[in-house]
Amino acid sequence: MTLQTNVSYPEMTSDFLTSQVAPLFDQSQRYIDCVKTHGSPLYLVDPAMLIRQAARFRTAFASLLAHTRFYYAMKSNSMPEISRILLGEGFGLDVSSGMELAAALDLNAPDIIFSGPGKTNPELKMAANHPDRVTLLMDSMGECRRLMAILAEKKQHLSAGIRLNCQPQGLWQKFGIMPDQLRPLIQEIDAHPFLTCTGIQFHSSWNMTPDRQVEIISSLSGLLSAMPPEFLAHCKFMDIGGGYWPEKGEWLVSDDPLRHFHVPAAPVETFARDLSNALTRHVLPHGNFCICFEPGRWICHDAMHILIQVIDKKMPDMVITDAGTNAVGWERFETDYFPVLNLTRPGLTEKPCRILGSLCTPHDVWGYSFFGTDIQEGDILMIPFQGAYTYSLRQSFIKPLPETILL
Ligand SMILES: *Cc1c(COP(=O)(O)O)cnc(C)c1O
């Protein structure tokens, strides 16, 4: 358990934890039936939850802003079924590689945003081949020049946007162009016969509150006033990215299996209020922009669970399960806390017990405790809320990967 020790985190209260666990136990039988029918381990997707999250996110912002569009960030969970469901809810897709772009095109997504650093020429060409469906966000001057050469050779017109760097610290420098490069880049694009710049994007990650995004939006006012009026006249969108942390907050382990930390996050309606106020004050006076959003984690975090089974009880406080954490692709549960629910022997008391996977590495931990009356071989366990940044990172390592089942 390797947490930063120089930071003190707020404690998770047992009332809060019970409020998260109890509703899942109420549905135990449905989950158990999935394992009885399909075996274990399973990725269990909850389409109704996904649809609810998409609707809540969209309503929060669309009720406060006149023109909005919503793009699901495919990298947060690349399961095609999840993108398909969100397309059905009227979301577009936000992709960050040629591989994701090809998947989005295969899904017949009508509206795709393609952002990310270091796009290759074949990736730029793929985007340029679908100008009606893909909005490319240029990440640098060099990338923009490569794109211009491709368009000139094909004699093809394209509208694209520019990603702005909004966190010039450390490794975040790799994304987008610096604000002082915006005007020269726009002038260069204006002089090109085949490329038009129609939007600006920024993205900041890990936002527990809207404060940092509000700060970035406030800084755009000065930047936009310095832009040529012809540019503002054909600039159609302002894409404010993703990075909204789910309202549940961030949950972390401590050295005590029964103590957990809970870093709270603001509800999406608070993000919507503060961001739309900032946009109305600082951005919308400069042009009639459609405001675009790229949420990933916020949409899918609650919409997938993992079901596993106890295969071996080796000690009173240590069990081995039939799945390894290659199913999530990283040593998530050594730092992040998620309750382990024993669906077979439900109970709202948490008991210490090491819940380990069956990979040949000790870094294969599901949790250090479980909820239930007892734990025995054959018991079906649930690791809830595994929708974000697990499935996309899953690894082909030692054990087979879980099957996917839709509730
Ligand atoms: C990763 C990413 C997102 C989604 O971030 P979440 O934290 O999952 O909301 C959105 N836009 C861009 C450009 C990204 O790189």
CSV table of C-alpha atoms and ligand atoms in Angstrom, one decimal:
chain,number,residue,atom,x,y,z
A,1,MET,CA,0.0,0.0,0.0
A,2,THR,CA,1.9,2.9,-1.3
A,3,LEU,CA,0.2,6.2,-0.7
A,4,GLN,CA,1.9,9.6,-0.6
A,5,THR,CA,2.6,9.9,3.1
A,6,ASN,CA,3.0,13.7,3.1
A,7,VAL,CA,-0.7,14.3,2.3
A,8,SER,CA,-3.4,13.6,4.8
A,9,TYR,CA,-6.6,12.3,3.3
A,10,PRO,CA,-10.2,12.6,4.7
A,11,GLU,CA,-11.5,9.4,6.3
A,12,MET,CA,-14.4,7.6,4.6
A,13,THR,CA,-17.3,7.3,7.1
A,14,SER,CA,-19.0,4.0,7.6
A,15,ASP,CA,-22.4,5.6,6.8
A,16,PHE,CA,-21.2,6.7,3.4
A,17,LEU,CA,-19.7,3.3,2.7
A,18,THR,CA,-22.9,1.5,3.8
A,19,SER,CA,-24.9,3.8,1.5
A,20,GLN,CA,-22.7,2.6,-1.4
A,21,VAL,CA,-22.7,-1.1,-0.6
A,22,ALA,CA,-26.3,-1.7,0.5
A,23,PRO,CA,-28.0,-0.9,-2.8
A,24,LEU,CA,-25.7,-3.4,-4.5
A,25,PHE,CA,-26.5,-6.2,-2.0
A,26,ASP,CA,-30.2,-5.5,-2.7
A,27,GLN,CA,-29.5,-6.6,-6.3
A,28,SER,CA,-27.4,-9.7,-5.3
A,29,GLN,CA,-29.6,-12.3,-6.9
A,30,ARG,CA,-29.4,-10.6,-10.3
A,31,TYR,CA,-25.6,-10.6,-10.2
A,32,ILE,CA,-25.4,-14.2,-8.8
A,33,ASP,CA,-27.7,-15.3,-11.7
A,34,CYS,CA,-25.2,-13.9,-14.2
A,35,VAL,CA,-22.4,-16.0,-12.8
A,36,LYS,CA,-24.7,-19.1,-12.6
A,37,THR,CA,-25.5,-18.6,-16.3
A,38,HIS,CA,-22.2,-17.4,-17.7
A,39,GLY,CA,-19.6,-18.6,-15.2
A,40,SER,CA,-16.9,-16.4,-13.7
A,41,PRO,CA,-15.0,-14.1,-13.9
A,42,LEU,CA,-17.2,-11.5,-15.6
A,43,TYR,CA,-17.2,-7.9,-16.6
A,44,LEU,CA,-20.8,-6.9,-15.8
A,45,VAL,CA,-22.0,-3.9,-17.7
A,46,ASP,CA,-25.1,-2.0,-16.5
A,47,PRO,CA,-26.6,-0.3,-19.5
A,48,ALA,CA,-29.3,1.4,-17.5
A,49,MET,CA,-26.7,3.1,-15.3
A,50,LEU,CA,-24.8,4.2,-18.4
A,51,ILE,CA,-27.9,5.8,-19.9
A,52,ARG,CA,-28.7,7.5,-16.6
A,53,GLN,CA,-25.2,8.9,-16.3
A,54,ALA,CA,-25.2,10.2,-19.9
A,55,ALA,CA,-28.6,11.9,-19.3
A,56,ARG,CA,-27.6,13.5,-16.1
A,57,PHE,CA,-24.4,14.8,-17.5
A,58,ARG,CA,-26.0,16.2,-20.6
A,59,THR,CA,-29.0,17.7,-18.7
A,60,ALA,CA,-26.7,19.5,-16.2
A,61,PHE,CA,-24.9,21.5,-18.9
A,62,ALA,CA,-27.6,21.7,-21.7
A,63,SER,CA,-30.0,23.3,-19.3
A,64,LEU,CA,-27.6,26.2,-18.8
A,65,LEU,CA,-26.0,26.7,-22.2
A,66,ALA,CA,-27.7,27.3,-25.5
A,67,HIS,CA,-25.4,25.2,-27.8
A,68,THR,CA,-23.8,22.0,-26.4
A,69,ARG,CA,-22.4,18.7,-27.7
A,70,PHE,CA,-21.2,15.7,-25.8
A,71,TYR,CA,-18.5,13.3,-26.7
A,72,TYR,CA,-17.7,10.1,-24.8
A,73,ALA,CA,-13.9,9.7,-24.3
A,74,MET,CA,-13.5,6.2,-25.6
A,75,LYS,CA,-10.2,5.5,-23.9
A,76,SER,CA,-11.9,5.5,-20.4
A,77,ASN,CA,-13.6,2.2,-21.4
A,78,SER,CA,-13.1,1.0,-24.9
A,79,MET,CA,-15.7,-1.8,-24.8
A,80,PRO,CA,-17.6,-1.3,-28.1
A,81,GLU,CA,-20.9,-2.0,-26.5
A,82,ILE,CA,-20.4,1.0,-24.2
A,83,SER,CA,-19.7,3.4,-27.1
A,84,ARG,CA,-22.6,1.9,-29.0
A,85,ILE,CA,-25.0,2.6,-26.1
A,86,LEU,CA,-23.7,6.2,-25.7
A,87,LEU,CA,-24.1,6.8,-29.5
A,88,GLY,CA,-27.7,5.7,-29.0
A,89,GLU,CA,-28.0,8.4,-26.4
A,90,GLY,CA,-26.9,11.0,-28.8
A,91,PHE,CA,-23.3,11.3,-27.7
A,92,GLY,CA,-20.4,11.6,-30.1
A,93,LEU,CA,-17.1,9.9,-29.5
A,94,ASP,CA,-13.8,11.4,-28.5
A,95,VAL,CA,-10.9,9.3,-29.7
A,96,SER,CA,-7.1,9.7,-29.3
A,97,SER,CA,-5.5,7.4,-31.8
A,98,GLY,CA,-6.0,5.9,-35.2
A,99,MET,CA,-6.9,2.6,-33.6
A,100,GLU,CA,-9.7,4.3,-31.6
A,101,LEU,CA,-10.7,6.3,-34.7
A,102,ALA,CA,-11.1,3.1,-36.7
A,103,ALA,CA,-13.2,1.6,-33.9
A,104,ALA,CA,-15.4,4.8,-33.8
A,105,LEU,CA,-15.8,4.7,-37.6
A,106,ASP,CA,-16.7,1.0,-37.5
A,107,LEU,CA,-19.4,1.9,-34.9
A,108,ASN,CA,-20.8,4.4,-37.5
A,109,ALA,CA,-20.3,7.2,-35.1
A,110,PRO,CA,-21.6,10.3,-37.0
A,111,ASP,CA,-19.6,12.9,-34.9
A,112,ILE,CA,-16.1,12.1,-33.8
A,113,ILE,CA,-13.4,14.3,-32.1
A,114,PHE,CA,-9.8,13.2,-32.6
A,115,SER,CA,-7.3,14.7,-30.2
A,116,GLY,CA,-4.0,13.6,-28.9
A,117,PRO,CA,-0.3,14.3,-29.3
A,118,GLY,CA,2.0,12.9,-32.0
A,119,LYS,CA,-0.6,11.9,-34.6
A,120,THR,CA,1.1,10.0,-37.4
A,121,ASN,CA,0.6,10.9,-41.1
A,122,PRO,CA,-1.6,7.8,-41.6
A,123,GLU,CA,-3.7,8.9,-38.7
A,124,LEU,CA,-4.0,12.4,-40.1
A,125,LYS,CA,-5.0,11.0,-43.5
A,126,MET,CA,-7.6,8.7,-41.9
A,127,ALA,CA,-9.2,11.8,-40.3
A,128,ALA,CA,-9.0,13.8,-43.5
A,129,ASN,CA,-10.7,10.9,-45.4
A,130,HIS,CA,-13.8,11.4,-43.2
A,131,PRO,CA,-14.2,15.2,-43.0
A,132,ASP,CA,-18.0,14.9,-42.6
A,133,ARG,CA,-17.6,12.8,-39.4
A,134,VAL,CA,-14.3,13.7,-37.8
A,135,THR,CA,-13.1,16.9,-36.2
A,136,LEU,CA,-9.4,16.8,-35.9
A,137,LEU,CA,-7.8,18.7,-33.1
A,138,MET,CA,-4.3,19.7,-34.0
A,139,ASP,CA,-1.8,19.3,-31.2
A,140,SER,CA,1.2,21.3,-32.5
A,141,MET,CA,2.6,23.6,-35.2
A,142,GLY,CA,4.5,20.6,-36.7
A,143,GLU,CA,1.4,18.4,-36.8
A,144,CYS,CA,-0.5,21.3,-38.4
A,145,ARG,CA,2.1,21.7,-41.1
A,146,ARG,CA,2.1,17.9,-41.8
A,147,LEU,CA,-1.7,18.1,-42.1
A,148,MET,CA,-1.5,21.1,-44.5
A,149,ALA,CA,0.9,19.2,-46.7
A,150,ILE,CA,-1.5,16.2,-46.8
A,151,LEU,CA,-4.4,18.4,-47.7
A,152,ALA,CA,-2.5,20.3,-50.4
A,153,GLU,CA,-1.4,17.1,-52.0
A,154,LYS,CA,-5.0,15.7,-52.0
A,155,LYS,CA,-6.4,19.2,-52.9
A,156,GLN,CA,-8.9,18.6,-50.1
A,157,HIS,CA,-10.5,21.1,-47.7
A,158,LEU,CA,-10.7,20.3,-44.0
A,159,SER,CA,-12.0,22.1,-40.9
A,160,ALA,CA,-10.1,21.4,-37.7
A,161,GLY,CA,-9.6,22.7,-34.3
A,162,ILE,CA,-6.5,23.5,-32.1
A,163,ARG,CA,-5.7,22.0,-28.7
A,164,LEU,CA,-4.5,24.6,-26.3
A,165,ASN,CA,-2.1,23.7,-23.5
A,166,CYS,CA,-3.6,24.8,-20.2
A,167,GLN,CA,-1.2,23.2,-17.7
A,168,PRO,CA,2.3,24.0,-18.8
A,169,GLN,CA,3.8,22.2,-15.8
A,170,GLY,CA,5.9,19.1,-16.0
A,171,LEU,CA,4.8,16.2,-18.2
A,172,TRP,CA,1.5,18.0,-19.1
A,173,GLN,CA,3.6,20.2,-21.4
A,174,LYS,CA,3.3,17.5,-24.1
A,175,PHE,CA,-0.3,18.4,-24.8
A,176,GLY,CA,-1.4,21.1,-27.3
A,177,ILE,CA,0.2,24.4,-28.2
A,178,MET,CA,1.1,27.1,-25.7
A,179,PRO,CA,-1.3,30.1,-25.6
A,180,ASP,CA,1.3,32.5,-27.1
A,181,GLN,CA,1.6,30.2,-30.2
A,182,LEU,CA,-2.1,30.4,-31.0
A,183,ARG,CA,-2.1,33.7,-32.9
A,184,PRO,CA,0.8,32.8,-35.2
A,185,LEU,CA,-0.6,29.3,-35.8
A,186,ILE,CA,-4.0,30.8,-36.7
A,187,GLN,CA,-2.4,33.3,-39.1
A,188,GLU,CA,-0.5,30.4,-40.8
A,189,ILE,CA,-3.7,28.4,-41.2
A,190,ASP,CA,-5.6,31.4,-42.5
A,191,ALA,CA,-3.1,31.7,-45.3
A,192,HIS,CA,-3.6,28.1,-46.3
A,193,PRO,CA,-6.0,27.3,-49.1
A,194,PHE,CA,-7.3,24.0,-47.8
A,195,LEU,CA,-7.4,24.2,-43.9
A,196,THR,CA,-9.8,26.2,-41.8
A,197,CYS,CA,-9.6,26.4,-38.0
A,198,THR,CA,-13.1,26.2,-36.5
A,199,GLY,CA,-12.6,25.6,-32.9
A,200,ILE,CA,-10.4,25.5,-29.8
A,201,GLN,CA,-10.1,22.7,-27.2
A,202,PHE,CA,-8.5,22.3,-23.8
A,203,HIS,CA,-8.6,19.4,-21.4
A,204,SER,CA,-7.6,19.1,-17.8
A,205,SER,CA,-7.7,15.9,-15.9
A,206,TRP,CA,-8.7,14.8,-12.4
A,207,ASN,CA,-11.0,17.7,-11.5
A,208,MET,CA,-12.6,17.1,-8.1
A,209,THR,CA,-14.1,20.6,-8.3
A,210,PRO,CA,-14.6,23.0,-11.2
A,211,ASP,CA,-12.0,25.5,-9.9
A,212,ARG,CA,-9.2,24.8,-12.3
A,213,GLN,CA,-11.4,24.6,-15.3
A,214,VAL,CA,-13.0,27.9,-14.3
A,215,GLU,CA,-9.5,29.4,-14.0
A,216,ILE,CA,-8.6,28.2,-17.5
A,217,ILE,CA,-11.8,29.5,-19.0
A,218,SER,CA,-11.2,32.9,-17.3
A,219,SER,CA,-7.8,33.1,-19.0
A,220,LEU,CA,-9.4,32.5,-22.4
A,221,SER,CA,-11.0,35.9,-22.5
A,222,GLY,CA,-7.7,37.8,-23.0
A,223,LEU,CA,-6.6,35.2,-25.5
A,224,LEU,CA,-9.8,35.4,-27.6
A,225,SER,CA,-9.8,39.2,-27.6
A,226,ALA,CA,-6.3,39.1,-29.2
A,227,MET,CA,-7.5,36.9,-32.1
A,228,PRO,CA,-8.2,38.2,-35.6
A,229,PRO,CA,-12.0,39.0,-36.0
A,230,GLU,CA,-12.1,36.8,-39.2
A,231,PHE,CA,-11.0,33.9,-37.0
A,232,LEU,CA,-13.7,34.5,-34.4
A,233,ALA,CA,-16.3,34.7,-37.1
A,234,HIS,CA,-15.6,31.2,-38.4
A,235,CYS,CA,-14.7,29.7,-35.0
A,236,LYS,CA,-17.6,27.4,-34.2
A,237,PHE,CA,-16.8,25.4,-31.1
A,238,MET,CA,-15.1,25.7,-27.7
A,239,ASP,CA,-14.3,22.2,-26.4
A,240,ILE,CA,-13.7,22.2,-22.7
A,241,GLY,CA,-12.6,18.6,-22.5
A,242,GLY,CA,-13.2,16.0,-19.8
A,243,GLY,CA,-11.7,15.1,-16.5
A,244,TYR,CA,-14.8,15.4,-14.3
A,245,TRP,CA,-14.4,13.2,-11.3
A,246,PRO,CA,-17.4,11.2,-10.3
A,247,GLU,CA,-19.4,12.5,-7.4
A,248,LYS,CA,-18.5,9.4,-5.3
A,249,GLY,CA,-15.0,10.9,-5.0
A,250,GLU,CA,-11.7,9.2,-4.9
A,251,TRP,CA,-11.4,6.2,-2.6
A,252,LEU,CA,-8.0,5.1,-1.2
A,253,VAL,CA,-6.7,2.4,1.0
A,254,SER,CA,-4.9,2.9,4.3
A,255,ASP,CA,-2.6,0.6,6.2
A,256,ASP,CA,-5.6,-0.6,8.2
A,257,PRO,CA,-7.9,-2.9,6.1
A,258,LEU,CA,-11.0,-1.4,7.8
A,259,ARG,CA,-10.0,2.3,7.4
A,260,HIS,CA,-10.3,4.0,4.0
A,261,PHE,CA,-9.9,7.5,2.7
A,262,HIS,CA,-12.5,9.4,0.7
A,263,VAL,CA,-11.5,12.5,-1.3
A,264,PRO,CA,-14.8,14.2,-2.1
A,265,ALA,CA,-15.8,15.5,-5.5
A,266,ALA,CA,-18.4,18.1,-6.5
A,267,PRO,CA,-21.7,17.0,-8.1
A,268,VAL,CA,-21.8,17.5,-11.9
A,269,GLU,CA,-24.5,20.1,-11.4
A,270,THR,CA,-21.9,22.3,-9.5
A,271,PHE,CA,-19.5,21.8,-12.4
A,272,ALA,CA,-22.3,22.9,-14.8
A,273,ARG,CA,-23.2,26.0,-12.8
A,274,ASP,CA,-19.6,27.2,-12.4
A,275,LEU,CA,-18.4,26.3,-15.8
A,276,SER,CA,-21.4,27.8,-17.6
A,277,ASN,CA,-21.1,31.0,-15.6
A,278,ALA,CA,-17.4,31.3,-16.5
A,279,LEU,CA,-18.2,30.5,-20.2
A,280,THR,CA,-21.0,33.1,-20.3
A,281,ARG,CA,-18.7,35.7,-18.8
A,282,HIS,CA,-15.4,35.0,-20.5
A,283,VAL,CA,-15.9,33.1,-23.7
A,284,LEU,CA,-19.4,33.5,-25.2
A,285,PRO,CA,-19.1,37.3,-25.6
A,286,HIS,CA,-16.3,36.6,-28.2
A,287,GLY,CA,-18.4,34.4,-30.5
A,288,ASN,CA,-21.4,32.1,-30.8
A,289,PHE,CA,-19.5,28.9,-29.8
A,290,CYS,CA,-21.0,25.5,-29.4
A,291,ILE,CA,-19.6,24.2,-26.1
A,292,CYS,CA,-18.3,20.7,-26.4
A,293,PHE,CA,-17.6,18.2,-23.6
A,294,GLU,CA,-15.5,15.1,-23.5
A,295,PRO,CA,-16.4,13.2,-20.3
A,296,GLY,CA,-15.0,9.6,-19.9
A,297,ARG,CA,-14.6,8.5,-16.3
A,298,TRP,CA,-17.7,10.4,-15.1
A,299,ILE,CA,-19.9,8.5,-17.6
A,300,CYS,CA,-18.6,4.9,-17.2
A,301,HIS,CA,-17.2,4.6,-13.7
A,302,ASP,CA,-20.4,3.3,-12.1
A,303,ALA,CA,-21.6,1.3,-15.1
A,304,MET,CA,-19.4,-1.8,-14.9
A,305,HIS,CA,-18.6,-4.2,-12.1
A,306,ILE,CA,-16.3,-7.2,-11.9
A,307,LEU,CA,-17.6,-10.6,-10.6
A,308,ILE,CA,-15.1,-13.2,-9.4
A,309,GLN,CA,-15.3,-16.4,-7.4
A,310,VAL,CA,-13.3,-17.7,-4.4
A,311,ILE,CA,-11.3,-20.7,-5.6
A,312,ASP,CA,-9.2,-21.5,-2.5
A,313,LYS,CA,-9.3,-20.4,1.1
A,314,LYS,CA,-5.7,-20.8,2.2
A,315,MET,CA,-6.0,-19.1,5.7
A,316,PRO,CA,-8.8,-17.8,7.8
A,317,ASP,CA,-7.9,-14.3,6.5
A,318,MET,CA,-6.7,-15.1,3.0
A,319,VAL,CA,-8.5,-16.3,-0.1
A,320,ILE,CA,-7.5,-16.8,-3.8
A,321,THR,CA,-9.9,-15.9,-6.5
A,322,ASP,CA,-10.4,-17.3,-10.0
A,323,ALA,CA,-9.4,-14.0,-11.6
A,324,GLY,CA,-6.3,-11.9,-11.5
A,325,THR,CA,-5.9,-8.2,-11.7
A,326,ASN,CA,-4.7,-8.6,-15.3
A,327,ALA,CA,-8.5,-8.0,-15.8
A,328,VAL,CA,-8.0,-4.4,-14.7
A,329,GLY,CA,-4.5,-4.1,-16.1
A,330,TRP,CA,-2.7,-2.4,-13.2
A,331,GLU,CA,-2.2,-2.8,-9.5
A,332,ARG,CA,-5.2,-0.7,-8.8
A,333,PHE,CA,-6.3,-2.0,-5.4
A,334,GLU,CA,-2.9,-1.5,-3.8
A,335,THR,CA,-3.8,2.2,-3.7
A,336,ASP,CA,-7.5,2.6,-4.7
A,337,TYR,CA,-10.1,1.3,-2.3
A,338,PHE,CA,-13.2,-0.5,-3.6
A,339,PRO,CA,-15.3,-2.6,-1.3
A,340,VAL,CA,-15.4,-6.4,-2.0
A,341,LEU,CA,-19.0,-7.7,-1.7
A,342,ASN,CA,-19.5,-11.3,-0.9
A,343,LEU,CA,-22.8,-11.8,-2.8
A,344,THR,CA,-23.2,-15.4,-1.6
A,345,ARG,CA,-23.1,-14.4,2.1
A,346,PRO,CA,-24.3,-10.8,2.1
A,347,GLY,CA,-23.7,-8.6,5.2
A,348,LEU,CA,-23.1,-4.9,5.9
A,349,THR,CA,-20.2,-5.6,8.2
A,350,GLU,CA,-16.7,-5.3,6.7
A,351,LYS,CA,-14.2,-8.0,7.8
A,352,PRO,CA,-10.4,-8.0,7.3
A,353,CYS,CA,-9.3,-10.7,4.8
A,354,ARG,CA,-6.8,-10.6,1.9
A,355,ILE,CA,-8.7,-11.1,-1.3
A,356,LEU,CA,-6.0,-12.1,-3.8
A,357,GLY,CA,-5.9,-13.1,-7.5
A,358,SER,CA,-4.5,-16.2,-8.9
A,359,LEU,CA,-1.6,-14.7,-11.0
A,360,CYS,CA,1.9,-15.8,-10.2
A,361,THR,CA,2.8,-12.4,-8.7
A,362,PRO,CA,2.1,-11.0,-5.2
A,363,HIS,CA,1.0,-7.7,-6.8
A,364,ASP,CA,-2.3,-9.3,-7.5
A,365,VAL,CA,-4.7,-7.9,-4.9
A,366,TRP,CA,-8.4,-7.2,-5.1
A,367,GLY,CA,-8.8,-6.0,-1.5
A,368,TYR,CA,-7.8,-6.3,2.1
A,369,SER,CA,-11.4,-6.8,3.4
A,370,PHE,CA,-14.9,-7.9,2.4
A,371,PHE,CA,-18.5,-7.2,3.2
A,372,GLY,CA,-20.4,-10.3,4.2
A,373,THR,CA,-21.1,-12.7,7.1
A,374,ASP,CA,-18.3,-15.1,6.1
A,375,ILE,CA,-16.2,-16.1,3.1
A,376,GLN,CA,-15.7,-19.7,1.7
A,377,GLU,CA,-14.7,-21.5,-1.4
A,378,GLY,CA,-17.2,-21.0,-4.2
A,379,ASP,CA,-18.5,-17.7,-3.0
A,380,ILE,CA,-19.2,-15.1,-5.6
A,381,LEU,CA,-17.6,-11.7,-5.0
A,382,MET,CA,-18.3,-8.3,-6.6
A,383,ILE,CA,-15.8,-5.5,-7.1
A,384,PRO,CA,-18.1,-2.6,-7.9
A,385,PHE,CA,-17.6,0.6,-10.0
A,386,GLN,CA,-14.9,-0.7,-12.2
A,387,GLY,CA,-16.1,1.0,-15.4
A,388,ALA,CA,-13.3,3.5,-15.9
A,389,TYR,CA,-9.7,2.8,-16.8
A,390,THR,CA,-9.8,-0.9,-16.2
A,391,TYR,CA,-11.3,-2.6,-19.3
A,392,SER,CA,-9.2,-0.5,-21.7
A,393,LEU,CA,-6.0,-1.4,-19.7
A,394,ARG,CA,-6.7,-5.1,-19.3
A,395,GLN,CA,-3.8,-7.3,-20.1
A,396,SER,CA,-3.3,-10.7,-21.7
A,397,PHE,CA,-1.2,-12.0,-18.8
A,398,ILE,CA,-1.2,-15.6,-17.4
A,399,LYS,CA,-5.0,-15.9,-16.9
A,400,PRO,CA,-7.8,-15.6,-19.5
A,401,LEU,CA,-9.7,-12.3,-19.5
A,402,PRO,CA,-13.3,-12.2,-18.1
A,403,GLU,CA,-16.2,-12.5,-20.4
A,404,THR,CA,-18.5,-9.4,-20.9
A,405,ILE,CA,-22.1,-9.6,-19.9
A,406,LEU,CA,-24.8,-6.9,-20.2
A,407,LEU,CA,-27.2,-6.8,-17.3
B,1,LIG,C1,-8.6,11.2,-21.3
B,1,LIG,C2,-9.2,12.4,-22.0
B,1,LIG,C3,-10.6,12.7,-21.8
B,1,LIG,C4,-11.4,11.9,-20.7
B,1,LIG,O1,-10.9,12.1,-19.4
B,1,LIG,P1,-11.8,11.6,-18.2
B,1,LIG,O2,-10.9,11.9,-17.0
B,1,LIG,O3,-11.9,10.1,-18.4
B,1,LIG,O4,-13.0,12.3,-18.2
B,1,LIG,C5,-11.2,13.7,-22.5
B,1,LIG,N1,-10.5,14.4,-23.4
B,1,LIG,C6,-9.1,14.2,-23.7
B,1,LIG,C7,-8.4,14.9,-24.7
B,1,LIG,C8,-8.5,13.1,-23.0
B,1,LIG,O5,-7.2,12.9,-23.2
